[in-house]
Coordinates of C-alpha atoms in Angstrom, one line a residue:
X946 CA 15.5 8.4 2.4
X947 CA 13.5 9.4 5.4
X948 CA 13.4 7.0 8.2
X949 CA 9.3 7.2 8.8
X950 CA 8.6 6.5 4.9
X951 CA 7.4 2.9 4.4
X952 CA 10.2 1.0 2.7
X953 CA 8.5 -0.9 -0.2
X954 CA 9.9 -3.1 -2.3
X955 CA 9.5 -4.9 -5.8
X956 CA 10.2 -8.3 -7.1
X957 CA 11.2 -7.7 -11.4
X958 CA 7.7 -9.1 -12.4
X959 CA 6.0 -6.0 -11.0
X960 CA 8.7 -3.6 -11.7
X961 CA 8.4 -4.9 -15.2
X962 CA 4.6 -5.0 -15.7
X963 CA 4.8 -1.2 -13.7
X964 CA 6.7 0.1 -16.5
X965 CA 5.5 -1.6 -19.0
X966 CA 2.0 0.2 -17.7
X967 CA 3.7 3.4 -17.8
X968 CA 5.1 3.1 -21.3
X969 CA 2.0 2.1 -22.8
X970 CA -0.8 4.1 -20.9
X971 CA -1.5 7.2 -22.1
X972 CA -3.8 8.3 -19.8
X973 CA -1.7 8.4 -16.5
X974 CA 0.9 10.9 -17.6
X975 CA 1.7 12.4 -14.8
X976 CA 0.1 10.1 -12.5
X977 CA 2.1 7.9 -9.2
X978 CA 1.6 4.4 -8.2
X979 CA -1.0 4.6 -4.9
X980 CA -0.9 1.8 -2.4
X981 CA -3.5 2.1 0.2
X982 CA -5.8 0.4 2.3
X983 CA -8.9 -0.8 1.1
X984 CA -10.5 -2.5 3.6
X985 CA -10.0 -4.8 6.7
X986 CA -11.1 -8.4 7.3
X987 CA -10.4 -11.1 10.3
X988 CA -6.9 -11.2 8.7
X989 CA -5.7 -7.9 7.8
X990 CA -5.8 -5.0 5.7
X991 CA -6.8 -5.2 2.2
X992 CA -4.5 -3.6 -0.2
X993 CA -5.0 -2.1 -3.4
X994 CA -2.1 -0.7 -6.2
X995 CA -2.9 1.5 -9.0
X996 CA -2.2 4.6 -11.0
X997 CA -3.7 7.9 -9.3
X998 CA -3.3 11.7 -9.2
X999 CA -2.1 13.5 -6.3
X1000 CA -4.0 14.6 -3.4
X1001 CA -3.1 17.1 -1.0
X1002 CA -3.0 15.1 2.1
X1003 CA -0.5 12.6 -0.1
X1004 CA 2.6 11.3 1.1
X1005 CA 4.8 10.9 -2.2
X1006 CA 8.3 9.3 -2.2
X1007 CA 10.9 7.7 -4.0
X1008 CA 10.3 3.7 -4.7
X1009 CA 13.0 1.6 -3.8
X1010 CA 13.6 0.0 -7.1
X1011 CA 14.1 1.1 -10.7
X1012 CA 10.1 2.6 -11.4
X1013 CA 9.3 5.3 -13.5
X1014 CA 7.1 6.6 -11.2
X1015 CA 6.9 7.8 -7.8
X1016 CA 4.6 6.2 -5.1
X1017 CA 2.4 7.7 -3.3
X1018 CA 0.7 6.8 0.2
X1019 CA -2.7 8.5 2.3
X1020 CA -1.1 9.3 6.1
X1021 CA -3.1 6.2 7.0
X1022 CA -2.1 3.4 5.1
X1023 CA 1.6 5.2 5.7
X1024 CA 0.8 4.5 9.3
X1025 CA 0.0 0.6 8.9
X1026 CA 2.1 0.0 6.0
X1027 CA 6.1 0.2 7.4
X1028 CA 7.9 -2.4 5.6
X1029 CA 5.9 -4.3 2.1
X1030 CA 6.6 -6.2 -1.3
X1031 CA 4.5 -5.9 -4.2
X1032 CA 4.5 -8.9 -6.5
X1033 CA 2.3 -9.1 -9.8
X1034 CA 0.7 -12.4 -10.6
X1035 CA -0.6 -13.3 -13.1
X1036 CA -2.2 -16.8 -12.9
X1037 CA -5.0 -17.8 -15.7
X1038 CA -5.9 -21.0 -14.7
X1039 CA -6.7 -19.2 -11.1
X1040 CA -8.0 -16.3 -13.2
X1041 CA -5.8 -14.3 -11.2
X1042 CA -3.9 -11.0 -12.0
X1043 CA -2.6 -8.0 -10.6
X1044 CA -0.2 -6.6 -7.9
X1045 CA -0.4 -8.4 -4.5
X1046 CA 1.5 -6.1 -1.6
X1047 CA 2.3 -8.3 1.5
X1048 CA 2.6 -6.0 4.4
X1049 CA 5.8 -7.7 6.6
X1050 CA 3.3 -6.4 10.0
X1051 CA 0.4 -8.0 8.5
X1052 CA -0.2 -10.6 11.6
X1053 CA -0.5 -7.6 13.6
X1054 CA -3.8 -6.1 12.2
X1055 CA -5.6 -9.3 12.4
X1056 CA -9.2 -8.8 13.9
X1057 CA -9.7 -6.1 16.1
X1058 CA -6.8 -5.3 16.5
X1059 CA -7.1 -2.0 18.4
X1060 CA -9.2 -3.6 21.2
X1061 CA -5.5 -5.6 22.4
X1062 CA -3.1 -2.9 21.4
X1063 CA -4.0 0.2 20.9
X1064 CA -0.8 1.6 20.6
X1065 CA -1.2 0.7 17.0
X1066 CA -4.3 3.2 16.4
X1067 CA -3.0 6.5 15.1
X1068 CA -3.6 9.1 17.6
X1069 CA -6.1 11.1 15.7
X1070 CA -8.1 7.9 14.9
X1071 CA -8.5 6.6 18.7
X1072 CA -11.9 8.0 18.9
X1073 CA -12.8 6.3 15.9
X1074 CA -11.7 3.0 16.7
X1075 CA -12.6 3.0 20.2
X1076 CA -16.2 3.9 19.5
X1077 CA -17.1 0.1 19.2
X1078 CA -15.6 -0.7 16.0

């Protein structure tokens, strides 16, 4: 595996519920799992998991657990997202389900961020960032 791809892993309740998805979903044949990032609040990224096709700026690796899928990653989120677990909860009286990813760098995109270090802006998004985000 390549050093720079994210390492992501899976507890069994979302590798389970993943292929269950796969076996039972007709319509993503052929699709990959995306993780990206959604958004940003005072405490992090937001994360969202789901089935998608390929685009051409993808990133698309090998999961590190049993899947029957592939994962795939925008060069952002691939940036901000080194080392993760995706869990899959699924909590009625909370009326709560779905795949939660906790990013293991998570404390380290709280607020802004990029205003204290901004050695963790991606190069070709310091002009972005900088412009009083």
């Amino acid at each position: 595996m390549n050093e720079d791809l994210p390492k992501i892993f899976f507890t069994d309740r979302a590798i389970s519920q993943i292929n269950l998805i796969i076996e039972n979903d007709y319509t993503i044949a052929n699709q990959h799992l995306r993780i990206e990032i959604s958004g940003k609040g005072c405490e992090g990224f937001h994360y969202s998991i789901g089935f998608d096709d390929t685009r051409q700026t993808d990133i698309l690796f090998e999961p590190q657990a049993p899947l029957n899928c592939k994962l795939l990653m925008d060069p952002f989120a691939t940036f901000f997202i080194k080392k993760a677990n995706i869990d899959f909860i699924q909590d009625f009286s909370q009326d709560a389900e779905g795949f939660v990813l906790t990013n293991d760098d998570q404390e380290m995109f709280e607020g802004k961020f990029w205003r204290k270090k901004p050695e963790l802006i991606p190069e070709h998004l310091k002009e972005v960032f900088s412009s009083g985000l």
